[in-house]
Short mmCIF file of C-alpha atoms in Angstrom, two decimals:
data_model
loop_
_atom_site.label_atom_id
_atom_site.label_comp_id
_atom_site.label_asym_id
_atom_site.label_seq_id
_atom_site.Cartn_x
_atom_site.Cartn_y
_atom_site.Cartn_z
CA MET A 14 -30.88 -15.87 -20.95
CA ASP A 15 -30.05 -12.63 -22.71
CA LYS A 16 -27.22 -10.53 -21.44
CA LYS A 17 -28.58 -7.83 -19.17
CA GLN A 18 -27.88 -4.28 -20.20
CA ALA A 19 -29.13 -0.80 -19.42
CA VAL A 20 -31.73 -2.14 -17.02
CA SER A 21 -33.30 0.75 -15.17
CA ARG A 22 -32.76 1.36 -11.50
CA ALA A 23 -36.51 0.95 -10.91
CA VAL A 24 -36.48 -2.58 -12.38
CA ILE A 25 -33.41 -3.53 -10.38
CA SER A 26 -34.99 -2.29 -7.17
CA ARG A 27 -37.95 -4.62 -7.76
CA LEU A 28 -35.83 -7.75 -8.32
CA PRO A 29 -35.21 -8.47 -4.62
CA ARG A 30 -38.95 -8.32 -3.95
CA TYR A 31 -39.56 -10.84 -6.74
CA TYR A 32 -36.78 -13.01 -5.38
CA ARG A 33 -38.14 -12.84 -1.84
CA TYR A 34 -41.67 -13.69 -2.99
CA VAL A 35 -40.50 -16.59 -5.17
CA SER A 36 -38.33 -17.92 -2.31
CA ILE A 37 -41.43 -18.20 -0.15
CA LEU A 38 -43.34 -20.06 -2.88
CA ARG A 39 -40.37 -22.39 -3.32
CA ASP A 40 -40.20 -23.09 0.43
CA LYS A 41 -43.88 -23.98 0.30
CA GLY A 42 -43.28 -26.41 -2.56
CA VAL A 43 -45.25 -24.41 -5.14
CA GLN A 44 -44.32 -25.44 -8.71
CA ARG A 45 -45.77 -22.72 -10.94
CA VAL A 46 -46.83 -19.12 -10.59
CA SER A 47 -48.52 -16.69 -12.98
CA SER A 48 -47.42 -13.09 -13.51
CA ARG A 49 -50.89 -12.18 -12.29
CA ALA A 50 -50.43 -13.95 -8.96
CA ILE A 51 -47.04 -12.30 -8.44
CA ALA A 52 -48.54 -8.93 -9.35
CA GLU A 53 -51.42 -9.29 -6.89
CA SER A 54 -49.14 -10.26 -4.04
CA LEU A 55 -46.74 -7.40 -4.63
CA GLY A 56 -49.19 -4.64 -5.57
CA LEU A 57 -47.97 -4.38 -9.17
CA THR A 58 -49.59 -5.15 -12.53
CA ALA A 59 -49.08 -8.39 -14.42
CA SER A 60 -47.83 -6.50 -17.46
CA GLN A 61 -45.21 -4.77 -15.33
CA ILE A 62 -43.98 -8.13 -14.06
CA ARG A 63 -43.74 -9.48 -17.61
CA GLN A 64 -41.98 -6.33 -18.80
CA ASP A 65 -39.48 -6.51 -15.94
CA PHE A 66 -38.74 -10.19 -16.57
CA ASN A 67 -38.36 -9.49 -20.28
CA CYS A 68 -35.39 -7.23 -19.45
CA PHE A 69 -33.64 -10.49 -18.62
CA GLY A 70 -34.98 -12.57 -21.49
CA GLY A 71 -38.23 -13.58 -19.76
CA PHE A 72 -38.50 -16.69 -17.65
CA GLY A 73 -41.39 -18.63 -19.06
CA GLN A 74 -44.02 -19.15 -21.67
CA GLN A 75 -46.77 -16.59 -22.05
CA GLY A 76 -50.05 -17.81 -20.63
CA TYR A 77 -48.47 -20.79 -18.99
CA GLY A 78 -46.92 -19.17 -15.95
CA TYR A 79 -43.41 -19.40 -14.58
CA GLN A 80 -41.70 -22.44 -13.14
CA VAL A 81 -40.92 -21.41 -9.56
CA GLU A 82 -37.57 -23.20 -9.37
CA LYS A 83 -36.37 -21.74 -12.68
CA LEU A 84 -37.51 -18.27 -11.68
CA TYR A 85 -35.81 -18.60 -8.30
CA GLN A 86 -32.51 -19.71 -9.84
CA GLY A 87 -32.74 -17.10 -12.59
CA LEU A 88 -33.34 -14.23 -10.18
CA ALA A 89 -30.52 -15.43 -7.90
CA GLU A 90 -28.22 -15.51 -10.91
CA ILE A 91 -29.23 -12.05 -12.11
CA LEU A 92 -28.80 -10.60 -8.65
CA GLY A 93 -25.47 -12.42 -8.40
CA LEU A 94 -26.27 -14.00 -5.05
CA ASN A 95 -24.17 -17.12 -5.68
CA ARG A 96 -20.93 -15.38 -6.46
CA GLU A 97 -19.43 -15.49 -2.97
CA ARG A 98 -18.95 -11.78 -2.51
CA THR A 99 -17.26 -10.75 0.73
CA ALA A 100 -18.00 -7.96 3.20
CA ILE A 101 -16.66 -6.12 6.21
CA LEU A 102 -18.62 -4.13 8.76
CA VAL A 103 -17.42 -0.77 10.06
CA GLY A 104 -18.67 0.13 13.53
CA ALA A 105 -19.69 -2.60 15.97
CA GLY A 106 -22.09 -0.58 18.12
CA ASN A 107 -25.68 -1.63 18.71
CA LEU A 108 -26.75 -1.51 15.08
CA GLY A 109 -23.61 -3.24 13.85
CA ARG A 110 -24.05 -6.00 16.40
CA ALA A 111 -27.74 -6.38 15.57
CA LEU A 112 -26.78 -6.96 11.93
CA LEU A 113 -23.95 -9.37 12.78
CA LYS A 114 -26.23 -11.37 15.07
CA ASN A 115 -29.46 -11.42 13.09
CA PHE A 116 -28.98 -10.48 9.48
CA ASP A 117 -28.58 -13.19 6.84
CA PHE A 118 -25.72 -11.73 4.79
CA VAL A 119 -25.14 -15.00 2.93
CA GLY A 120 -28.75 -15.04 1.78
CA SER A 121 -28.15 -11.63 0.19
CA GLY A 122 -24.94 -12.68 -1.54
CA PHE A 123 -22.21 -11.73 0.95
CA ARG A 124 -19.93 -13.58 3.33
CA MET A 125 -19.02 -11.38 6.32
CA LEU A 126 -15.30 -11.51 7.06
CA TYR A 127 -14.65 -9.13 9.96
CA ALA A 128 -16.07 -6.15 11.79
CA PHE A 129 -13.88 -3.17 12.67
CA ASP A 130 -14.25 -0.77 15.57
CA ALA A 131 -12.17 1.87 17.34
CA ASP A 132 -13.36 0.88 20.82
CA LYS A 133 -10.55 -1.20 22.38
CA THR A 134 -13.00 -2.83 24.81
CA VAL A 135 -14.85 -4.61 21.98
CA VAL A 136 -11.84 -5.42 19.77
CA GLY A 137 -11.28 -9.18 19.98
CA CYS A 138 -14.95 -9.94 20.77
CA ALA A 139 -17.00 -11.93 18.27
CA PHE A 140 -20.70 -11.85 17.33
CA SER A 141 -22.13 -14.84 15.48
CA GLY A 142 -18.58 -15.92 14.78
CA ILE A 143 -17.51 -12.57 13.26
CA ARG A 144 -14.52 -11.17 15.09
CA ILE A 145 -14.09 -7.46 15.76
CA ARG A 146 -10.70 -6.09 14.78
CA ASP A 147 -9.06 -2.78 15.50
CA VAL A 148 -10.08 -0.13 12.97
CA SER A 149 -6.42 0.86 12.62
CA GLU A 150 -5.88 -2.40 10.70
CA MET A 151 -8.84 -1.83 8.39
CA TYR A 152 -7.34 -0.12 5.35
CA ASP A 153 -4.42 -2.56 5.17
CA PHE A 154 -6.86 -5.43 5.44
CA VAL A 155 -9.01 -4.05 2.62
CA SER A 156 -6.01 -3.37 0.37
CA LEU A 157 -4.73 -6.91 0.91
CA HIS A 158 -7.90 -9.03 0.98
CA LYS A 159 -10.14 -6.93 -1.29
CA PRO A 160 -13.53 -7.48 0.33
CA ASP A 161 -16.31 -6.34 -2.02
CA LEU A 162 -18.61 -4.53 0.38
CA ALA A 163 -18.34 -2.30 3.45
CA VAL A 164 -21.36 -2.02 5.75
CA LEU A 165 -21.22 1.38 7.47
CA THR A 166 -22.78 1.20 10.93
CA LEU A 167 -20.70 3.94 12.50
CA SER A 168 -21.76 7.45 13.43
CA PRO A 169 -22.19 9.79 10.46
CA GLU A 170 -19.50 12.42 11.18
CA HIS A 171 -16.49 10.70 9.65
CA ALA A 172 -18.41 8.36 7.35
CA PRO A 173 -17.80 10.19 4.03
CA GLU A 174 -14.05 10.37 4.67
CA ILE A 175 -13.90 6.68 5.68
CA ALA A 176 -16.05 5.72 2.68
CA ARG A 177 -13.64 7.54 0.37
CA ARG A 178 -10.60 5.79 1.83
CA LEU A 179 -12.30 2.40 1.63
CA ILE A 180 -13.04 2.98 -2.05
CA ASP A 181 -9.44 4.05 -2.64
CA CYS A 182 -8.40 0.74 -1.08
CA GLY A 183 -10.64 -1.20 -3.47
CA ILE A 184 -14.09 -1.52 -1.85
CA LYS A 185 -16.70 -2.04 -4.57
CA GLY A 186 -19.92 -1.15 -2.77
CA LEU A 187 -21.11 0.66 0.38
CA TRP A 188 -24.17 -0.08 2.46
CA ASN A 189 -24.70 3.04 4.50
CA PHE A 190 -26.64 2.91 7.77
CA THR A 191 -25.28 6.13 9.25
CA GLY A 192 -28.52 8.03 8.66
CA ASP A 193 -26.83 10.71 6.55
CA ASP A 194 -26.61 10.20 2.80
CA ILE A 195 -23.14 9.70 1.42
CA TYR A 196 -22.53 11.19 -2.03
CA LEU A 197 -19.00 10.84 -3.35
CA GLU A 198 -17.76 12.48 -6.51
CA ASN A 199 -15.62 10.81 -9.14
CA THR A 200 -16.55 7.27 -8.33
CA ASP A 201 -18.98 4.79 -9.80
CA VAL A 202 -18.94 2.62 -6.68
CA PRO A 203 -22.60 2.01 -5.77
CA ILE A 204 -23.79 3.29 -2.41
CA GLU A 205 -27.07 2.22 -0.80
CA ASN A 206 -28.15 4.86 1.68
CA MET A 207 -30.62 3.34 4.14
CA HIS A 208 -33.50 5.61 5.14
CA PHE A 209 -35.54 4.10 7.93
CA SER A 210 -37.39 7.40 8.23
CA ASP A 211 -38.96 7.02 4.77
CA ASN A 212 -40.82 3.92 5.91
CA LEU A 213 -41.85 5.49 9.19
CA MET A 214 -43.21 8.61 7.46
CA THR A 215 -45.19 6.39 5.09
CA LEU A 216 -46.65 4.71 8.15
CA CYS A 217 -47.39 8.08 9.72
CA TYR A 218 -49.33 9.04 6.58
CA GLN A 219 -51.33 5.82 6.64
CA ILE A 220 -52.18 6.11 10.34
CA ASN A 221 -53.41 9.66 9.83
CA GLU A 222 -55.38 8.71 6.76
CA LEU A 223 -57.18 5.93 8.62
CA ASP A 224 -57.85 8.19 11.59
CA ASP A 225 -59.26 10.91 9.35
CA SER A 226 -61.57 8.52 7.53
CA GLU A 227 -63.18 7.34 10.75
CA MET B 235 -55.22 22.27 -0.52
CA ASP B 236 -57.59 19.65 -1.83
CA LYS B 237 -58.57 16.84 0.45
CA LYS B 238 -56.43 13.83 -0.36
CA GLN B 239 -58.23 10.72 -1.45
CA ALA B 240 -57.42 7.41 -3.05
CA VAL B 241 -53.77 8.34 -3.44
CA SER B 242 -51.85 5.31 -4.64
CA ARG B 243 -49.36 3.51 -2.47
CA ALA B 244 -46.62 4.34 -5.00
CA VAL B 245 -47.22 8.08 -4.63
CA ILE B 246 -47.31 7.83 -0.84
CA SER B 247 -44.04 5.94 -0.81
CA ARG B 248 -42.37 8.79 -2.72
CA LEU B 249 -43.57 11.54 -0.36
CA PRO B 250 -40.88 10.95 2.32
CA ARG B 251 -38.18 11.19 -0.33
CA TYR B 252 -39.60 14.54 -1.49
CA TYR B 253 -39.81 15.70 2.11
CA ARG B 254 -36.24 14.63 2.84
CA TYR B 255 -34.94 16.38 -0.29
CA VAL B 256 -36.88 19.58 0.40
CA SER B 257 -35.68 19.56 4.04
CA ILE B 258 -32.09 19.64 2.81
CA LEU B 259 -32.83 22.56 0.46
CA ARG B 260 -34.54 24.39 3.31
CA ASP B 261 -31.57 23.83 5.63
CA LYS B 262 -29.34 25.31 2.93
CA GLY B 263 -31.54 28.39 2.66
CA VAL B 264 -32.76 27.64 -0.88
CA GLN B 265 -35.95 29.59 -1.68
CA ARG B 266 -37.30 28.00 -4.87
CA VAL B 267 -36.98 24.71 -6.67
CA SER B 268 -38.27 23.45 -10.02
CA SER B 269 -39.93 20.08 -10.55
CA ARG B 270 -37.06 19.39 -12.95
CA ALA B 271 -34.40 19.94 -10.27
CA ILE B 272 -36.29 17.68 -7.85
CA ALA B 273 -36.66 15.06 -10.57
CA GLU B 274 -32.97 15.08 -11.43
CA SER B 275 -31.91 14.73 -7.81
CA LEU B 276 -34.26 11.84 -7.15
CA GLY B 277 -33.98 9.96 -10.43
CA LEU B 278 -37.60 10.65 -11.45
CA THR B 279 -39.17 12.68 -14.25
CA ALA B 280 -40.43 16.24 -13.83
CA SER B 281 -43.88 15.23 -15.03
CA GLN B 282 -44.02 12.50 -12.39
CA ILE B 283 -43.20 15.05 -9.69
CA ARG B 284 -45.94 17.40 -10.94
CA GLN B 285 -48.42 14.53 -11.17
CA ASP B 286 -47.62 13.39 -7.63
CA PHE B 287 -47.97 16.91 -6.21
CA ASN B 288 -51.24 17.36 -8.09
CA CYS B 289 -52.70 14.50 -6.02
CA PHE B 290 -52.56 17.00 -3.17
CA GLY B 291 -53.68 20.09 -5.06
CA GLY B 292 -50.21 20.98 -6.40
CA PHE B 293 -47.88 23.30 -4.55
CA GLY B 294 -46.97 26.05 -6.95
CA GLN B 295 -47.39 27.78 -10.26
CA GLN B 296 -46.48 25.93 -13.42
CA GLY B 297 -43.21 27.15 -14.90
CA TYR B 298 -42.40 29.19 -11.84
CA GLY B 299 -41.16 26.46 -9.53
CA TYR B 300 -42.11 25.67 -5.97
CA GLN B 301 -41.48 27.77 -2.89
CA VAL B 302 -39.29 25.55 -0.72
CA GLU B 303 -40.85 26.62 2.59
CA LYS B 304 -44.39 26.10 1.33
CA LEU B 305 -43.51 22.73 -0.14
CA TYR B 306 -41.79 21.69 3.09
CA GLN B 307 -44.77 22.67 5.23
CA GLY B 308 -47.22 21.14 2.78
CA LEU B 309 -45.45 17.80 2.67
CA ALA B 310 -45.12 17.74 6.47
CA GLU B 311 -48.84 18.38 6.73
CA ILE B 312 -49.76 15.69 4.21
CA LEU B 313 -47.51 13.18 5.91
CA GLY B 314 -48.98 14.27 9.23
CA LEU B 315 -45.61 14.80 10.87
CA ASN B 316 -46.83 17.58 13.17
CA ARG B 317 -49.67 15.68 14.76
CA GLU B 318 -47.76 14.44 17.82
CA ARG B 319 -48.27 10.76 17.29
CA THR B 320 -46.87 8.50 20.01
CA ALA B 321 -44.95 5.24 19.87
CA ILE B 322 -43.65 2.35 21.93
CA LEU B 323 -40.81 0.01 21.09
CA VAL B 324 -41.05 -3.73 21.68
CA GLY B 325 -37.71 -5.46 22.23
CA ALA B 326 -34.75 -3.50 23.57
CA GLY B 327 -31.95 -5.67 22.17
CA ASN B 328 -29.20 -4.29 19.98
CA LEU B 329 -31.45 -3.11 17.18
CA GLY B 330 -34.00 -1.60 19.55
CA ARG B 331 -31.28 0.27 21.41
CA ALA B 332 -29.69 1.47 18.18
CA LEU B 333 -33.04 2.99 17.20
CA LEU B 334 -33.64 4.52 20.63
CA LYS B 335 -30.16 6.05 20.66
CA ASN B 336 -29.81 7.25 17.09
CA PHE B 337 -33.10 7.42 15.27
CA ASP B 338 -34.98 10.70 15.05
CA PHE B 339 -38.52 9.53 15.77
CA VAL B 340 -39.81 13.06 16.28
CA GLY B 341 -38.56 14.05 12.82
CA SER B 342 -40.73 11.27 11.41
CA GLY B 343 -43.82 12.28 13.36
CA PHE B 344 -43.63 10.16 16.52
CA ARG B 345 -42.78 10.78 20.16
CA MET B 346 -41.32 7.62 21.74
CA LEU B 347 -42.92 6.90 25.12
CA TYR B 348 -41.40 3.68 26.43
CA ALA B 349 -39.60 0.55 25.34
CA PHE B 350 -40.68 -2.88 26.60
CA ASP B 351 -38.55 -5.96 27.10
CA ALA B 352 -38.81 -9.34 28.83
CA ASP B 353 -35.19 -9.31 30.03
CA LYS B 354 -35.28 -8.32 33.73
CA THR B 355 -31.65 -7.15 33.58
CA VAL B 356 -32.51 -4.29 31.18
CA VAL B 357 -35.90 -3.32 32.65
CA GLY B 358 -35.46 0.05 34.34
CA CYS B 359 -32.54 1.10 32.12
CA ALA B 360 -32.99 4.07 29.80
CA PHE B 361 -31.55 4.91 26.38
CA SER B 362 -31.70 8.51 25.19
CA GLY B 363 -34.15 9.15 27.99
CA ILE B 364 -36.53 6.33 26.99
CA ARG B 365 -37.07 3.95 29.88
CA ILE B 366 -37.40 0.21 29.40
CA ARG B 367 -40.40 -1.33 31.14
CA ASP B 368 -41.34 -4.93 31.77
CA VAL B 369 -43.16 -6.43 28.81
CA SER B 370 -45.77 -7.85 31.23
CA GLU B 371 -47.07 -4.28 31.65
CA MET B 372 -47.25 -3.61 27.92
CA TYR B 373 -50.83 -4.50 26.98
CA ASP B 374 -52.29 -2.64 29.95
CA PHE B 375 -50.17 0.36 29.04
CA VAL B 376 -51.35 0.30 25.44
CA SER B 377 -55.00 -0.11 26.41
CA LEU B 378 -54.76 2.82 28.79
CA HIS B 379 -52.51 5.30 27.00
CA LYS B 380 -53.31 4.40 23.38
CA PRO B 381 -49.96 4.98 21.73
CA ASP B 382 -50.34 5.08 17.94
CA LEU B 383 -47.37 3.03 16.82
CA ALA B 384 -45.48 -0.07 17.94
CA VAL B 385 -41.93 -0.58 16.69
CA LEU B 386 -41.21 -4.32 16.64
CA THR B 387 -37.53 -4.98 17.28
CA LEU B 388 -37.95 -8.36 18.92
CA SER B 389 -37.15 -11.78 17.48
CA PRO B 390 -39.63 -12.96 14.85
CA GLU B 391 -41.06 -16.09 16.51
CA HIS B 392 -43.77 -14.49 18.62
CA ALA B 393 -44.08 -11.28 16.62
CA PRO B 394 -47.36 -12.04 14.78
CA GLU B 395 -49.10 -13.01 18.03
CA ILE B 396 -47.79 -9.92 19.83
CA ALA B 397 -48.74 -7.73 16.86
CA ARG B 398 -52.28 -9.11 16.98
CA ARG B 399 -52.63 -8.40 20.69
CA LEU B 400 -51.25 -4.88 20.31
CA ILE B 401 -53.81 -4.16 17.61
CA ASP B 402 -56.56 -5.55 19.81
CA CYS B 403 -55.41 -3.10 22.49
CA GLY B 404 -55.66 -0.18 20.05
CA ILE B 405 -52.29 0.16 18.29
CA LYS B 406 -52.81 1.92 14.93
CA GLY B 407 -49.63 1.04 13.07
CA LEU B 408 -46.74 -1.44 13.21
CA TRP B 409 -43.18 -0.92 12.13
CA ASN B 410 -41.76 -4.39 11.80
CA PHE B 411 -38.01 -4.96 12.03
CA THR B 412 -38.16 -8.65 12.90
CA GLY B 413 -37.02 -9.73 9.43
CA ASP B 414 -40.11 -11.87 8.81
CA ASP B 415 -43.11 -10.25 7.16
CA ILE B 416 -46.19 -9.90 9.33
CA TYR B 417 -49.53 -10.32 7.55
CA LEU B 418 -52.60 -10.15 9.75
CA GLU B 419 -56.09 -10.89 8.56
CA ASN B 420 -59.17 -8.86 9.39
CA THR B 421 -57.41 -5.64 10.19
CA ASP B 422 -56.70 -2.46 8.25
CA VAL B 423 -53.92 -1.42 10.60
CA PRO B 424 -50.94 -0.54 8.39
CA ILE B 425 -47.79 -2.60 8.81
CA GLU B 426 -44.43 -1.57 7.38
CA ASN B 427 -42.25 -4.64 7.05
CA MET B 428 -38.60 -3.57 6.84
CA HIS B 429 -36.46 -5.55 4.41
CA PHE B 430 -32.81 -4.68 4.73
CA SER B 431 -32.02 -7.56 2.41
CA ASP B 432 -33.75 -5.88 -0.55
CA ASN B 433 -31.26 -3.05 -0.46
CA LEU B 434 -28.30 -5.36 -0.03
CA MET B 435 -29.37 -7.52 -2.99
CA THR B 436 -29.71 -4.39 -5.12
CA LEU B 437 -26.17 -3.52 -4.13
CA CYS B 438 -25.03 -7.05 -4.95
CA TYR B 439 -26.52 -6.65 -8.43
CA GLN B 440 -24.78 -3.34 -8.97
CA ILE B 441 -21.40 -4.63 -7.81
CA ASN B 442 -21.65 -7.60 -10.16
CA GLU B 443 -22.74 -5.42 -13.05
CA LEU B 444 -19.75 -3.10 -12.61
CA ASP B 445 -17.40 -6.06 -12.28
CA ASP B 446 -18.76 -7.68 -15.42
CA SER B 447 -18.47 -4.49 -17.46
CA GLU B 448 -14.75 -4.13 -16.71
#
């Protein structure tokens, strides 16, 4: 496979969807899939699929389709899902707990080490085997153990300041659920700002559109 | 403004990002913005922005930029955010409570009416003023009061069956947080399947890419 380079953000953002789709095919025991079938399932065009895959040296022979297993392994490798990255979670309120209990971090490439919270009544508790530690220990922990990712499920007020300190301690990526975007200057550490509202507004549009067409 | 029709899913999915960006400008008191400035902030091209806005009759004069207030109102109208849609939430576990407590439903076009849960120990409780009712009352409630949206924050096992019944009772849209996609046949009710993992995998890719380039 060719070395990836200068792959656009738009292509990267489609890779997880490809991976998710191919995972389902693989679970079903499907052996081969055409770019056309992928395109139809994901609302894209076949040429877009081929173009995207070509950024990574392609994955199959033209006109013959892709081997599902090879595609699955290739996408996992590109995404780096098998590299045993580690994570911490900051803020063990309802959202933090929901993620600890239900979200498959390992399936997305990360092993969760600990959660941190300021609330003394939850420190020492564990959710799905992940123990909650006192937030006062967090920066020392990060400096020493160098987890790759911090999941921010705290309230937004102090999030930018905490994000900055985490990066100074060596955090390599931030997954931000606080609801407010975090933009930090002078860092190339990637930050994914989650926007639930975008999806809900899209839904609002679709509901209105259907109602208006009746 | 021209009547919208046959606007592609890709355009629709960008509208909330435009709205969010313009809301921030508006809060800052900015009066005008160029398609170029919008494009740079959102990682798109200026011609894409103009093309997207033209789907809805444009919003300004070429070369003169857009009036922020007009753009804000126009996008809100297109998205249908001021139409007082109503919602219920199904499953008041950690994720459900996190949404009830922290998520601005009204800002995304929906007034939350009630949450429903099977757990008798939480029925009667309220979060941010939203009361939790017994799930056994849910279908009658939906049939009678016709809320527009159901937010699915329950576990995935029974979600497709519950989604089907809600649609039969008149629900017009589903916002699915169960982690498993819901596909229902013979319905045009829109379903937004939330995939946290897509964002985390994107982040995994970016972390690996930065690491490899060092």
